[in-house]
mmCIF file of C-alpha atoms and ligand atoms in Angstrom:
data_model
loop_
_atom_site.group_PDB
_atom_site.id
_atom_site.type_symbol
_atom_site.label_atom_id
_atom_site.label_comp_id
_atom_site.label_asym_id
_atom_site.label_seq_id
_atom_site.Cartn_x
_atom_site.Cartn_y
_atom_site.Cartn_z
ATOM 1 C CA MET A 1 3.471 -21.247 -10.418
ATOM 2 C CA THR A 2 0.808 -19.163 -8.696
ATOM 3 C CA ARG A 3 2.323 -16.174 -6.935
ATOM 4 C CA ILE A 4 0.767 -15.095 -3.635
ATOM 5 C CA ALA A 5 0.295 -11.411 -2.816
ATOM 6 C CA ILE A 6 -0.608 -9.661 0.425
ATOM 7 C CA ILE A 7 -2.315 -6.310 -0.044
ATOM 8 C CA THR A 8 -3.000 -4.152 3.012
ATOM 9 C CA GLY A 9 -5.809 -1.632 3.094
ATOM 10 C CA ALA A 10 -7.460 -3.873 0.515
ATOM 11 C CA GLY A 11 -11.043 -3.117 1.518
ATOM 12 C CA SER A 12 -11.228 0.199 -0.316
ATOM 13 C CA GLY A 13 -9.796 2.470 -2.990
ATOM 14 C CA ILE A 14 -6.363 1.643 -4.388
ATOM 15 C CA GLY A 15 -5.972 -1.551 -2.300
ATOM 16 C CA TYR A 16 -9.272 -2.934 -3.524
ATOM 17 C CA ALA A 17 -8.510 -2.058 -7.159
ATOM 18 C CA THR A 18 -5.099 -3.733 -6.781
ATOM 19 C CA SER A 19 -6.737 -6.862 -5.370
ATOM 20 C CA VAL A 20 -9.076 -7.023 -8.380
ATOM 21 C CA LYS A 21 -6.207 -6.472 -10.802
ATOM 22 C CA LEU A 22 -3.880 -9.080 -9.284
ATOM 23 C CA ALA A 23 -6.643 -11.678 -8.806
ATOM 24 C CA SER A 24 -7.715 -11.219 -12.428
ATOM 25 C CA LYS A 25 -4.104 -11.811 -13.486
ATOM 26 C CA GLY A 26 -4.044 -15.155 -11.676
ATOM 27 C CA TYR A 27 -2.299 -14.211 -8.435
ATOM 28 C CA THR A 28 -3.677 -15.533 -5.156
ATOM 29 C CA VAL A 29 -4.577 -12.445 -3.197
ATOM 30 C CA ILE A 30 -4.604 -12.045 0.585
ATOM 31 C CA MET A 31 -6.622 -8.938 1.351
ATOM 32 C CA GLY A 32 -5.879 -7.355 4.735
ATOM 33 C CA ASP A 33 -7.878 -4.493 6.208
ATOM 34 C CA ILE A 34 -8.967 -3.144 9.580
ATOM 35 C CA ARG A 35 -12.558 -3.136 8.280
ATOM 36 C CA ASP A 36 -14.881 -5.874 9.500
ATOM 37 C CA ASN A 37 -16.271 -6.500 6.001
ATOM 38 C CA ILE A 38 -12.944 -7.543 4.467
ATOM 39 C CA GLN A 39 -14.083 -11.162 4.022
ATOM 40 C CA GLU A 40 -17.101 -10.043 2.000
ATOM 41 C CA LYS A 41 -14.836 -7.778 -0.039
ATOM 42 C CA ALA A 42 -12.624 -10.780 -0.853
ATOM 43 C CA LYS A 43 -15.686 -12.777 -1.943
ATOM 44 C CA GLU A 44 -16.661 -9.830 -4.153
ATOM 45 C CA VAL A 45 -13.173 -9.875 -5.744
ATOM 46 C CA GLU A 46 -13.431 -13.614 -6.374
ATOM 47 C CA ALA A 47 -16.851 -13.201 -8.003
ATOM 48 C CA LYS A 48 -15.604 -10.332 -10.182
ATOM 49 C CA THR A 49 -12.381 -11.987 -11.324
ATOM 50 C CA LYS A 50 -12.994 -15.741 -11.018
ATOM 51 C CA GLY A 51 -9.669 -15.625 -9.187
ATOM 52 C CA LYS A 52 -8.624 -16.523 -5.640
ATOM 53 C CA ALA A 53 -8.859 -14.009 -2.789
ATOM 54 C CA ILE A 54 -9.051 -14.360 0.965
ATOM 55 C CA GLY A 55 -9.939 -11.531 3.314
ATOM 56 C CA LEU A 56 -8.502 -11.212 6.818
ATOM 57 C CA ARG A 57 -8.833 -8.449 9.351
ATOM 58 C CA VAL A 58 -5.584 -6.780 10.404
ATOM 59 C CA ASN A 59 -4.478 -3.616 12.123
ATOM 60 C CA VAL A 60 -1.160 -2.897 10.442
ATOM 61 C CA ALA A 61 -0.211 -0.464 13.227
ATOM 62 C CA ASP A 62 -0.110 -3.377 15.670
ATOM 63 C CA TRP A 63 2.772 -5.864 15.570
ATOM 64 C CA ASN A 64 0.839 -8.790 17.075
ATOM 65 C CA SER A 65 -2.071 -8.252 14.713
ATOM 66 C CA CYS A 66 0.319 -8.411 11.728
ATOM 67 C CA ARG A 67 1.935 -11.556 13.094
ATOM 68 C CA GLU A 68 -1.465 -13.279 13.557
ATOM 69 C CA PHE A 69 -2.640 -12.088 10.136
ATOM 70 C CA TYR A 70 0.424 -13.502 8.397
ATOM 71 C CA GLU A 71 0.311 -16.817 10.256
ATOM 72 C CA SER A 72 -3.422 -17.234 9.543
ATOM 73 C CA ALA A 73 -2.928 -16.479 5.864
ATOM 74 C CA LEU A 74 -0.140 -19.055 5.514
ATOM 75 C CA LYS A 75 -2.234 -21.636 7.368
ATOM 76 C CA ILE A 76 -5.354 -21.063 5.253
ATOM 77 C CA LEU A 77 -3.353 -21.387 2.025
ATOM 78 C CA GLY A 78 -1.103 -24.184 3.301
ATOM 79 C CA VAL A 79 2.087 -22.354 2.297
ATOM 80 C CA ASP A 80 5.208 -21.157 4.114
ATOM 81 C CA HIS A 81 5.740 -17.773 2.473
ATOM 82 C CA VAL A 82 4.253 -15.124 0.223
ATOM 83 C CA ASP A 83 5.849 -13.642 -2.897
ATOM 84 C CA ILE A 84 4.490 -10.106 -3.031
ATOM 85 C CA LEU A 85 3.629 -7.484 -0.420
ATOM 86 C CA VAL A 86 1.784 -4.263 -1.162
ATOM 87 C CA ASN A 87 2.013 -1.938 1.859
ATOM 88 C CA ASN A 88 -0.988 0.208 1.046
ATOM 89 C CA ALA A 89 -3.103 0.710 4.202
ATOM 90 C CA GLY A 90 -3.421 4.366 5.037
ATOM 91 C CA ILE A 91 -5.279 7.130 6.840
ATOM 92 C CA ILE A 92 -5.178 10.912 6.939
ATOM 93 C CA ARG A 93 -5.597 13.122 10.010
ATOM 94 C CA ASP A 94 -5.042 16.540 8.444
ATOM 95 C CA ALA A 95 -4.503 19.696 10.484
ATOM 96 C CA LEU A 96 -2.274 22.731 10.282
ATOM 97 C CA PHE A 97 0.786 22.089 12.423
ATOM 98 C CA VAL A 98 -0.182 24.710 15.018
ATOM 99 C CA LYS A 99 -3.420 22.799 15.585
ATOM 100 C CA MET A 100 -2.127 19.247 15.124
ATOM 101 C CA THR A 101 -2.544 17.076 18.221
ATOM 102 C CA PRO A 102 -0.056 14.429 19.362
ATOM 103 C CA GLU A 103 -2.815 11.867 18.690
ATOM 104 C CA GLN A 104 -3.150 12.973 15.055
ATOM 105 C CA TRP A 105 0.623 12.721 14.673
ATOM 106 C CA ASP A 106 0.802 9.284 16.310
ATOM 107 C CA GLU A 107 -2.102 7.737 14.428
ATOM 108 C CA VAL A 108 -0.728 8.635 11.016
ATOM 109 C CA ILE A 109 2.859 7.649 11.825
ATOM 110 C CA LYS A 110 1.668 4.360 13.293
ATOM 111 C CA VAL A 111 -0.501 3.247 10.382
ATOM 112 C CA HIS A 112 1.913 4.259 7.629
ATOM 113 C CA LEU A 113 5.411 3.856 9.071
ATOM 114 C CA TYR A 114 4.927 1.192 11.740
ATOM 115 C CA GLY A 115 2.412 -0.517 9.460
ATOM 116 C CA THR A 116 4.922 -0.736 6.624
ATOM 117 C CA PHE A 117 7.645 -1.974 8.982
ATOM 118 C CA ASN A 118 5.377 -4.479 10.775
ATOM 119 C CA MET A 119 4.080 -6.138 7.641
ATOM 120 C CA THR A 120 7.406 -6.143 5.782
ATOM 121 C CA LYS A 121 9.058 -7.890 8.742
ATOM 122 C CA GLN A 122 6.555 -10.744 8.455
ATOM 123 C CA VAL A 123 7.241 -11.528 4.808
ATOM 124 C CA VAL A 124 10.945 -10.933 4.233
ATOM 125 C CA GLU A 125 12.352 -14.124 5.718
ATOM 126 C CA GLY A 126 10.162 -16.274 3.443
ATOM 127 C CA MET A 127 11.107 -14.225 0.386
ATOM 128 C CA ILE A 128 14.813 -14.628 1.173
ATOM 129 C CA LYS A 129 14.320 -18.393 1.545
ATOM 130 C CA TYR A 130 12.860 -18.635 -1.973
ATOM 131 C CA ASN A 131 15.151 -15.998 -3.492
ATOM 132 C CA TRP A 132 12.226 -14.050 -4.965
ATOM 133 C CA GLY A 133 10.127 -11.161 -3.754
ATOM 134 C CA ARG A 134 8.352 -7.952 -4.643
ATOM 135 C CA ILE A 135 7.635 -5.276 -2.035
ATOM 136 C CA ILE A 136 5.643 -2.241 -3.130
ATOM 137 C CA ASN A 137 5.206 0.615 -0.679
ATOM 138 C CA MET A 138 2.631 3.355 -0.988
ATOM 139 C CA SER A 139 4.050 6.837 -0.605
ATOM 140 C CA SER A 140 2.289 9.995 -1.809
ATOM 141 C CA ALA A 141 2.979 13.196 -3.702
ATOM 142 C CA SER A 142 2.548 14.810 -0.261
ATOM 143 C CA TRP A 143 5.950 13.406 0.770
ATOM 144 C CA GLN A 144 7.488 16.610 -0.552
ATOM 145 C CA GLY A 145 5.421 18.629 1.893
ATOM 146 C CA ASN A 146 1.766 19.611 1.844
ATOM 147 C CA ILE A 147 -0.024 22.188 3.972
ATOM 148 C CA GLY A 148 -2.070 20.486 6.706
ATOM 149 C CA GLN A 149 -0.227 17.201 6.329
ATOM 150 C CA ALA A 150 2.971 17.418 8.413
ATOM 151 C CA ASN A 151 2.189 13.985 9.882
ATOM 152 C CA TYR A 152 1.289 12.382 6.545
ATOM 153 C CA ALA A 153 4.197 13.998 4.643
ATOM 154 C CA ALA A 154 6.655 12.845 7.307
ATOM 155 C CA ALA A 155 5.302 9.290 7.106
ATOM 156 C CA LYS A 156 5.268 9.223 3.307
ATOM 157 C CA ALA A 157 8.814 10.650 3.073
ATOM 158 C CA GLY A 158 9.879 8.045 5.635
ATOM 159 C CA ILE A 159 8.430 5.324 3.436
ATOM 160 C CA ILE A 160 10.685 6.467 0.584
ATOM 161 C CA GLY A 161 13.788 6.241 2.797
ATOM 162 C CA PHE A 162 12.643 2.829 4.019
ATOM 163 C CA THR A 163 12.081 1.655 0.435
ATOM 164 C CA LYS A 164 15.488 2.776 -0.803
ATOM 165 C CA THR A 165 17.264 1.203 2.165
ATOM 166 C CA LEU A 166 15.513 -2.140 1.771
ATOM 167 C CA ALA A 167 16.198 -2.058 -1.966
ATOM 168 C CA ARG A 168 19.901 -1.917 -1.111
ATOM 169 C CA GLU A 169 19.736 -4.580 1.579
ATOM 170 C CA LEU A 170 17.461 -7.093 -0.155
ATOM 171 C CA GLY A 171 18.384 -6.794 -3.839
ATOM 172 C CA LYS A 172 20.937 -9.600 -3.518
ATOM 173 C CA TYR A 173 18.106 -11.978 -2.581
ATOM 174 C CA ASN A 174 16.243 -11.133 -5.801
ATOM 175 C CA ILE A 175 13.730 -9.102 -3.827
ATOM 176 C CA THR A 176 12.809 -5.756 -5.369
ATOM 177 C CA VAL A 177 11.501 -2.937 -3.202
ATOM 178 C CA ASN A 178 9.829 0.043 -4.841
ATOM 179 C CA ALA A 179 7.607 2.951 -3.867
ATOM 180 C CA ILE A 180 4.616 4.421 -5.637
ATOM 181 C CA VAL A 181 3.811 8.098 -5.411
ATOM 182 C CA PRO A 182 0.150 8.611 -6.302
ATOM 183 C CA GLY A 183 -1.123 12.123 -6.863
ATOM 184 C CA PHE A 184 -4.785 12.998 -6.397
ATOM 185 C CA ILE A 185 -6.721 9.754 -6.750
ATOM 186 C CA ASP A 186 -10.491 9.373 -6.629
ATOM 187 C CA THR A 187 -11.023 7.116 -3.584
ATOM 188 C CA PRO A 188 -12.954 7.341 -0.287
ATOM 189 C CA MET A 189 -9.805 8.957 1.208
ATOM 190 C CA THR A 190 -10.171 12.016 -1.035
ATOM 191 C CA ALA A 191 -13.986 12.030 -1.071
ATOM 192 C CA SER A 192 -14.124 14.383 1.902
ATOM 193 C CA VAL A 193 -12.005 17.067 0.216
ATOM 194 C CA PRO A 194 -14.302 20.114 -0.186
ATOM 195 C CA GLU A 195 -15.315 20.808 -3.783
ATOM 196 C CA LYS A 196 -13.486 24.152 -3.899
ATOM 197 C CA VAL A 197 -10.184 22.581 -2.791
ATOM 198 C CA ARG A 198 -10.739 19.612 -5.097
ATOM 199 C CA ASN A 199 -11.138 21.925 -8.095
ATOM 200 C CA MET A 200 -8.043 23.892 -7.099
ATOM 201 C CA ILE A 201 -5.960 20.709 -6.989
ATOM 202 C CA ILE A 202 -7.382 19.443 -10.286
ATOM 203 C CA ASP A 203 -6.460 22.769 -11.853
ATOM 204 C CA ARG A 204 -2.795 22.148 -10.865
ATOM 205 C CA ILE A 205 -2.804 18.714 -12.518
ATOM 206 C CA PRO A 206 -1.610 18.935 -16.138
ATOM 207 C CA MET A 207 -4.099 16.204 -17.100
ATOM 208 C CA LYS A 208 -6.936 18.217 -15.472
ATOM 209 C CA ARG A 209 -8.534 15.258 -13.702
ATOM 210 C CA MET A 210 -8.122 12.989 -10.699
ATOM 211 C CA GLY A 211 -6.532 9.578 -11.197
ATOM 212 C CA THR A 212 -8.503 6.380 -10.759
ATOM 213 C CA PRO A 213 -7.557 3.625 -8.290
ATOM 214 C CA GLU A 214 -7.206 1.307 -11.290
ATOM 215 C CA GLU A 215 -4.538 3.570 -12.804
ATOM 216 C CA VAL A 216 -2.467 3.077 -9.633
ATOM 217 C CA ALA A 217 -3.275 -0.649 -9.497
ATOM 218 C CA ASN A 218 -1.899 -1.054 -13.036
ATOM 219 C CA ILE A 219 1.606 0.025 -12.022
ATOM 220 C CA ILE A 220 1.465 -2.092 -8.849
ATOM 221 C CA ALA A 221 0.587 -5.089 -11.016
ATOM 222 C CA PHE A 222 3.542 -4.355 -13.292
ATOM 223 C CA LEU A 223 5.969 -4.008 -10.363
ATOM 224 C CA SER A 224 4.627 -7.333 -9.009
ATOM 225 C CA SER A 225 5.365 -9.143 -12.237
ATOM 226 C CA GLU A 226 8.357 -11.010 -13.671
ATOM 227 C CA GLU A 227 8.746 -8.228 -16.240
ATOM 228 C CA ALA A 228 9.731 -5.743 -13.509
ATOM 229 C CA SER A 229 12.665 -7.915 -12.421
ATOM 230 C CA TYR A 230 15.320 -5.155 -12.613
ATOM 231 C CA ILE A 231 13.347 -2.234 -11.168
ATOM 232 C CA ASN A 232 14.587 -1.780 -7.605
ATOM 233 C CA GLY A 233 14.594 1.197 -5.250
ATOM 234 C CA ALA A 234 12.491 3.205 -7.688
ATOM 235 C CA VAL A 235 9.971 5.865 -6.731
ATOM 236 C CA ILE A 236 7.312 5.893 -9.403
ATOM 237 C CA GLU A 237 4.913 8.816 -9.737
ATOM 238 C CA VAL A 238 1.325 8.203 -10.824
ATOM 239 C CA THR A 239 0.144 11.784 -10.621
ATOM 240 C CA GLY A 240 -0.953 12.977 -14.052
ATOM 241 C CA GLY A 241 2.010 15.344 -13.717
ATOM 242 C CA LEU A 242 0.911 16.974 -10.433
ATOM 243 C CA VAL A 243 3.611 18.726 -8.456
ATOM 244 C CA LEU A 244 2.318 19.911 -5.103
HETATM 245 P P1 NAD B 301 -8.921 4.418 1.241
HETATM 246 O O1 NAD B 301 -9.329 5.159 2.456
HETATM 247 O O2 NAD B 301 -9.914 4.216 0.156
HETATM 248 O O3 NAD B 301 -8.318 2.996 1.639
HETATM 249 C C1 NAD B 301 -7.441 2.827 2.720
HETATM 250 C C2 NAD B 301 -7.730 1.491 3.366
HETATM 251 O O4 NAD B 301 -6.792 1.287 4.424
HETATM 252 C C3 NAD B 301 -9.134 1.416 3.988
HETATM 253 O O5 NAD B 301 -9.822 0.266 3.546
HETATM 254 C C4 NAD B 301 -8.855 1.360 5.473
HETATM 255 O O6 NAD B 301 -9.813 0.614 6.205
HETATM 256 C C5 NAD B 301 -7.490 0.688 5.508
HETATM 257 N N1 NAD B 301 -6.797 0.922 6.756
HETATM 258 C C6 NAD B 301 -6.704 2.088 7.447
HETATM 259 N N2 NAD B 301 -6.032 1.894 8.592
HETATM 260 C C7 NAD B 301 -5.690 0.583 8.634
HETATM 261 C C8 NAD B 301 -4.994 -0.204 9.578
HETATM 262 N N3 NAD B 301 -4.526 0.315 10.725
HETATM 263 N N4 NAD B 301 -4.815 -1.522 9.313
HETATM 264 C C9 NAD B 301 -5.306 -2.049 8.167
HETATM 265 N N5 NAD B 301 -5.992 -1.354 7.248
HETATM 266 C C10 NAD B 301 -6.176 -0.037 7.482
HETATM 267 O O7 NAD B 301 -7.647 5.202 0.690
HETATM 268 P P2 NAD B 301 -6.826 5.115 -0.678
HETATM 269 O O8 NAD B 301 -6.921 6.434 -1.304
HETATM 270 O O9 NAD B 301 -7.151 3.898 -1.456
HETATM 271 O O10 NAD B 301 -5.350 5.012 -0.086
HETATM 272 C C11 NAD B 301 -4.508 3.874 -0.237
HETATM 273 C C12 NAD B 301 -3.069 4.303 -0.031
HETATM 274 O O11 NAD B 301 -2.704 5.246 -1.030
HETATM 275 C C13 NAD B 301 -2.807 5.001 1.301
HETATM 276 O O12 NAD B 301 -1.549 4.623 1.801
HETATM 277 C C14 NAD B 301 -2.804 6.464 0.937
HETATM 278 O O13 NAD B 301 -2.059 7.225 1.860
HETATM 279 C C15 NAD B 301 -2.167 6.402 -0.434
HETATM 280 N N6 NAD B 301 -2.428 7.545 -1.273
HETATM 281 C C16 NAD B 301 -3.682 7.902 -1.658
HETATM 282 C C17 NAD B 301 -3.875 9.009 -2.458
HETATM 283 C C18 NAD B 301 -5.229 9.456 -2.923
HETATM 284 O O14 NAD B 301 -5.314 10.527 -3.529
HETATM 285 N N7 NAD B 301 -6.305 8.704 -2.685
HETATM 286 C C19 NAD B 301 -2.778 9.762 -2.861
HETATM 287 C C20 NAD B 301 -1.511 9.388 -2.463
HETATM 288 C C21 NAD B 301 -1.345 8.274 -1.673
#
């Protein structure tokens, strides 16, 4: 049986690497992103993996957009549910709290927290119907607090509470819900970090390097698999040992 996976924020970084990994393992991948080039990105994944990927534009912060995205995906594939959801889309709007604007707060909370809620609501009913599901939510090492990231830390801590609650509510339907806590990963999101700050963070990482998006994708692929059938409500760090 071919399992179907939705990955949000799939046009870049960790989401793109996860799409490549899952498609190469034989999953059908639905790549969602706010970027206009998401269809081309899906074609790229298909060419790289010889697997199946479709790309659809979505704004995870918007309920109606998520609804339309999910309905379109089901229609294109001719199915009535998906098996796996990776809530990965994300943004940062860093500022010290004294300078943080309500807009910076809202944007980050909307993409991460509303985004995770909006997309999870689409898929859960279908997973319950088939008594099988995997939901993987992207948190961050910043959930424990990070200077300049009150908005992001609040959202990422919220995602852990959301994950643990859903794990309790949905476990009886054979749906596992887990969170990943990446550390400092080399993606476009971290590309703008000034070199001095980058080196300071790397110095605090016991492995003395950034992680790669593929190293995060590997654990997402494992949590998506049959082998991870009894891992539920877990928060898994992929940080090289970094503690912020
Ligand atoms: P990235 O910027 O490379 O990718 C994020 C993707 O999300 C982009 O393609 C972007 O277009 C998409 N996106 C943004 N807003 C969206 C929206 N409203 N709707 C749909 N798509 C949207 O970043 P990344 O580093 O790959 O981050 C992926 C996830 O991992 C994020 O949730 C991020 O917070 C988390 N994370 C990253 C790091 C890191 O060091 N890179 C560390 C911890 C957690």
